[in-house]
């Protein structure tokens, strides 16, 4: 039955906006993914009724059921478990963490192995052509190989798995916040993410592999958590212990931590990154499992690296951040070294905020281009590849050749791929310092910039040109339809910025240029990504130099503080541009002026404890609600009583199993044949639909007893509670539904349901537009828009 009260999730959400303009319009409300091929419904079966741009396609998004529905069937199943079953459940959690760490470390190793050998072979062939003075042939080989690799990565991404485009960190972060975008953790997405990342990174685009590694780790964890992939018939019954979103979320957190650990060989840094940046919800048991997962990654990588040190991995082992290590050295710095470091942090904060602003604008332009079709996505990637090849090959020609040092630590000039002294077009006994940075992978460029005792190796003009080029290339390269990370490009850009600053203050500081490069990378990471603790530990694990800790902490704190004055962190901006309804950790101050009753809207759909089948089918087909209050009314009770909440998926299961009663009388004995597994989630993003169930007219007139399947202990708030307080409860507990009960008894015992959509600032300000002009704003300096410029 329907009651004229307030609600909830069936109300369509306003389209997300970027820079005050709507990102999505009605003609765009169609999934353009060739694999999905279905029309969107604004009232989809989710708690947000919103759409998002996932993989450059407009697709529906759903909220996750992190709250387990503790109905009578679930409680009976839990009470019937013996000690052996509980032990098996706990043992399987640790076993899956071990498997996740093992698989992610293998993926990280193969990723680096492939990139180092593919890119290495490309640079070796090109260098041989340069040595033979066949410069035109060298450029053709260099550009054509980059073009082919980029086109291949873009093709498989656009045609097979558009969800694998980009970094993947914003999507994983949104998932851990409770947002389930379609197919972001599918087996198809994982394969394309791995292969596409190898191809794209090898193509000399200024992109990284850390973000794709995080997404790959999350995919592996999600696939293990659901027991494998049923679509590709890769399923294991012994893994099917975790059939709820709460356990799968824990595994995804472990997988994302393992991804960072595998990308940088930084197990503690990966754990802290998942804690600081990724997870919206944490507990001590999850901390131990994540630590165990990253420890497995570190051990396996160490064993594989020892194999490569013996020369069994081709060119691998001579470069790559997975192998990166700077030997600890005695570092002495004094009070007068602090002012240059403070200036470095301030500059890093300003540059990081500018980086975020420009990247947001570029992504918005790319979205407008990608609306025209797949051909335009490929065209953007190809044009960017050609421009990148021209810059990387052409800019070193403007740099002057430098004579080799008298006592070089390695052969000068370098003949081949890795090394600090690229010969390029220079005569014997000389090297091209700009080519040493450009004509390398990002990993080798970072190693060259971080190197100690190389203050005289690079010219100021060469480092400045490299910094400007990397700054803009990384902005334009991220938005292509291919797996692309931001972490490594920001590190290499920050390292060149820090080394340039070190050259300018050379006579006023005891710190060498390599240390300034490390601090510059930290400052730009803090200014762009706004993560401090995890970045600090990652850089320390990369450089193996604990003496840098005070300076890195100072730089990160300053750069983050300065950048926060201008805009938000880069991942939040990307989520906003994708239309993902991310719930912030803090409530907007104007929400304290509202109560929960001010934001719920009607009508509310309510079921009786014993409901007619036809009514259930009608409500499920005509609404997009995911949860429904169950109320007992006379003659089944003296006064209306709230029994609890029942989920759409549970109702569909009851209809599919046809657990019907011929008379509206409670008969619990007919329902005990159900098991908890019957109501478990089948897999990521999948579920039965009411449209697929065939019911006769006789069955439509029958009844269903909902009492055994209703969650009798849902989270509830009184209608007079502050909206800000309810938001904190909703986000911290990881809810999908929050029942609102009346302050004064009498009438219907529930007045509405709060979902994610009700807490979004766009929805609140749409209901109360007067708050828009009076809303409190953070102390931020707004950068001028392009139109004003």
PDB file of N, CA, C and O in Angstrom, residues 116 308-309 311 313-320 323 415 417-419 440-441 443-444 447:
ATOM      1  N   UNK A 116      59.520  -2.337 -19.052  1.00  0.00           N
ATOM      2  CA  UNK A 116      60.962  -2.143 -19.176  1.00  0.00           C
ATOM      3  C   UNK A 116      61.503  -2.762 -20.463  1.00  0.00           C
ATOM      4  O   UNK A 116      62.384  -2.189 -21.113  1.00  0.00           O
ATOM      5  N   UNK A 308      65.700 -11.267 -10.985  1.00  0.00           N
ATOM      6  CA  UNK A 308      66.067 -10.351 -12.060  1.00  0.00           C
ATOM      7  C   UNK A 308      67.477  -9.804 -11.896  1.00  0.00           C
ATOM      8  O   UNK A 308      68.126  -9.436 -12.879  1.00  0.00           O
ATOM      9  N   UNK A 309      67.963  -9.725 -10.671  1.00  0.00           N
ATOM     10  CA  UNK A 309      69.322  -9.250 -10.451  1.00  0.00           C
ATOM     11  C   UNK A 309      70.360 -10.185 -11.066  1.00  0.00           C
ATOM     12  O   UNK A 309      71.499  -9.789 -11.320  1.00  0.00           O
ATOM     13  N   UNK A 311      70.138 -11.301 -13.992  1.00  0.00           N
ATOM     14  CA  UNK A 311      70.121 -11.101 -15.432  1.00  0.00           C
ATOM     15  C   UNK A 311      69.168 -11.994 -16.190  1.00  0.00           C
ATOM     16  O   UNK A 311      69.381 -12.249 -17.382  1.00  0.00           O
ATOM     17  N   UNK A 313      65.892 -11.369 -16.616  1.00  0.00           N
ATOM     18  CA  UNK A 313      64.663 -10.637 -16.957  1.00  0.00           C
ATOM     19  C   UNK A 313      64.888  -9.671 -18.108  1.00  0.00           C
ATOM     20  O   UNK A 313      64.175  -8.667 -18.233  1.00  0.00           O
ATOM     21  N   UNK A 314      65.857  -9.913 -18.943  1.00  0.00           N
ATOM     22  CA  UNK A 314      66.105  -9.018 -20.069  1.00  0.00           C
ATOM     23  C   UNK A 314      66.588  -7.663 -19.585  1.00  0.00           C
ATOM     24  O   UNK A 314      67.504  -7.568 -18.760  1.00  0.00           O
ATOM     25  N   UNK A 315      65.987  -6.613 -20.113  1.00  0.00           N
ATOM     26  CA  UNK A 315      66.368  -5.265 -19.705  1.00  0.00           C
ATOM     27  C   UNK A 315      65.820  -4.897 -18.334  1.00  0.00           C
ATOM     28  O   UNK A 315      66.199  -3.892 -17.767  1.00  0.00           O
ATOM     29  N   UNK A 316      64.918  -5.687 -17.817  1.00  0.00           N
ATOM     30  CA  UNK A 316      64.333  -5.401 -16.515  1.00  0.00           C
ATOM     31  C   UNK A 316      65.398  -5.531 -15.431  1.00  0.00           C
ATOM     32  O   UNK A 316      66.217  -6.436 -15.454  1.00  0.00           O
ATOM     33  N   UNK A 317      65.359  -4.649 -14.470  1.00  0.00           N
ATOM     34  CA  UNK A 317      66.359  -4.649 -13.419  1.00  0.00           C
ATOM     35  C   UNK A 317      67.304  -3.487 -13.541  1.00  0.00           C
ATOM     36  O   UNK A 317      68.004  -3.143 -12.599  1.00  0.00           O
ATOM     37  N   UNK A 318      67.304  -2.821 -14.723  1.00  0.00           N
ATOM     38  CA  UNK A 318      68.148  -1.647 -14.919  1.00  0.00           C
ATOM     39  C   UNK A 318      67.345  -0.357 -14.790  1.00  0.00           C
ATOM     40  O   UNK A 318      67.853   0.718 -15.056  1.00  0.00           O
ATOM     41  N   UNK A 319      66.120  -0.447 -14.428  1.00  0.00           N
ATOM     42  CA  UNK A 319      65.275   0.720 -14.246  1.00  0.00           C
ATOM     43  C   UNK A 319      63.923   0.289 -13.733  1.00  0.00           C
ATOM     44  O   UNK A 319      63.634  -0.887 -13.614  1.00  0.00           O
ATOM     45  N   UNK A 320      63.084   1.241 -13.428  1.00  0.00           N
ATOM     46  CA  UNK A 320      61.755   0.928 -12.932  1.00  0.00           C
ATOM     47  C   UNK A 320      61.627   1.235 -11.465  1.00  0.00           C
ATOM     48  O   UNK A 320      62.500   0.921 -10.674  1.00  0.00           O
ATOM     49  N   UNK A 323      62.218  -1.277  -8.789  1.00  0.00           N
ATOM     50  CA  UNK A 323      63.602  -1.572  -8.455  1.00  0.00           C
ATOM     51  C   UNK A 323      64.323  -0.355  -7.884  1.00  0.00           C
ATOM     52  O   UNK A 323      65.508  -0.412  -7.612  1.00  0.00           O
ATOM     53  N   UNK A 415      75.371   4.241 -23.997  1.00  0.00           N
ATOM     54  CA  UNK A 415      74.961   3.620 -25.248  1.00  0.00           C
ATOM     55  C   UNK A 415      73.881   2.588 -24.904  1.00  0.00           C
ATOM     56  O   UNK A 415      74.147   1.585 -24.269  1.00  0.00           O
ATOM     57  N   UNK A 417      69.706   2.060 -23.394  1.00  0.00           N
ATOM     58  CA  UNK A 417      68.471   2.591 -22.873  1.00  0.00           C
ATOM     59  C   UNK A 417      68.636   3.367 -21.579  1.00  0.00           C
ATOM     60  O   UNK A 417      68.282   4.514 -21.486  1.00  0.00           O
ATOM     61  N   UNK A 418      69.147   2.759 -20.534  1.00  0.00           N
ATOM     62  CA  UNK A 418      69.188   3.398 -19.235  1.00  0.00           C
ATOM     63  C   UNK A 418      70.514   4.108 -19.033  1.00  0.00           C
ATOM     64  O   UNK A 418      71.498   3.855 -19.711  1.00  0.00           O
ATOM     65  N   UNK A 419      70.537   5.014 -18.056  1.00  0.00           N
ATOM     66  CA  UNK A 419      71.759   5.741 -17.754  1.00  0.00           C
ATOM     67  C   UNK A 419      71.542   7.236 -17.728  1.00  0.00           C
ATOM     68  O   UNK A 419      70.529   7.750 -18.207  1.00  0.00           O
ATOM     69  N   UNK A 440      63.888   8.574 -22.059  1.00  0.00           N
ATOM     70  CA  UNK A 440      63.876   7.529 -21.048  1.00  0.00           C
ATOM     71  C   UNK A 440      62.445   7.294 -20.610  1.00  0.00           C
ATOM     72  O   UNK A 440      61.554   8.102 -20.892  1.00  0.00           O
ATOM     73  N   UNK A 441      62.231   6.203 -19.906  1.00  0.00           N
ATOM     74  CA  UNK A 441      60.942   6.034 -19.232  1.00  0.00           C
ATOM     75  C   UNK A 441      60.879   7.001 -18.056  1.00  0.00           C
ATOM     76  O   UNK A 441      61.890   7.539 -17.610  1.00  0.00           O
ATOM     77  N   UNK A 443      60.363   6.268 -15.075  1.00  0.00           N
ATOM     78  CA  UNK A 443      61.094   5.686 -13.954  1.00  0.00           C
ATOM     79  C   UNK A 443      62.569   6.051 -13.998  1.00  0.00           C
ATOM     80  O   UNK A 443      63.173   6.426 -12.994  1.00  0.00           O
ATOM     81  N   UNK A 444      63.166   5.934 -15.185  1.00  0.00           N
ATOM     82  CA  UNK A 444      64.577   6.276 -15.322  1.00  0.00           C
ATOM     83  C   UNK A 444      64.806   7.776 -15.186  1.00  0.00           C
ATOM     84  O   UNK A 444      65.838   8.206 -14.672  1.00  0.00           O
ATOM     85  N   UNK A 447      64.892   8.486 -11.573  1.00  0.00           N
ATOM     86  CA  UNK A 447      66.162   8.018 -11.020  1.00  0.00           C
ATOM     87  C   UNK A 447      67.286   8.999 -11.333  1.00  0.00           C
ATOM     88  O   UNK A 447      68.128   9.298 -10.478  1.00  0.00           O
TER      89      UNK A 447
END
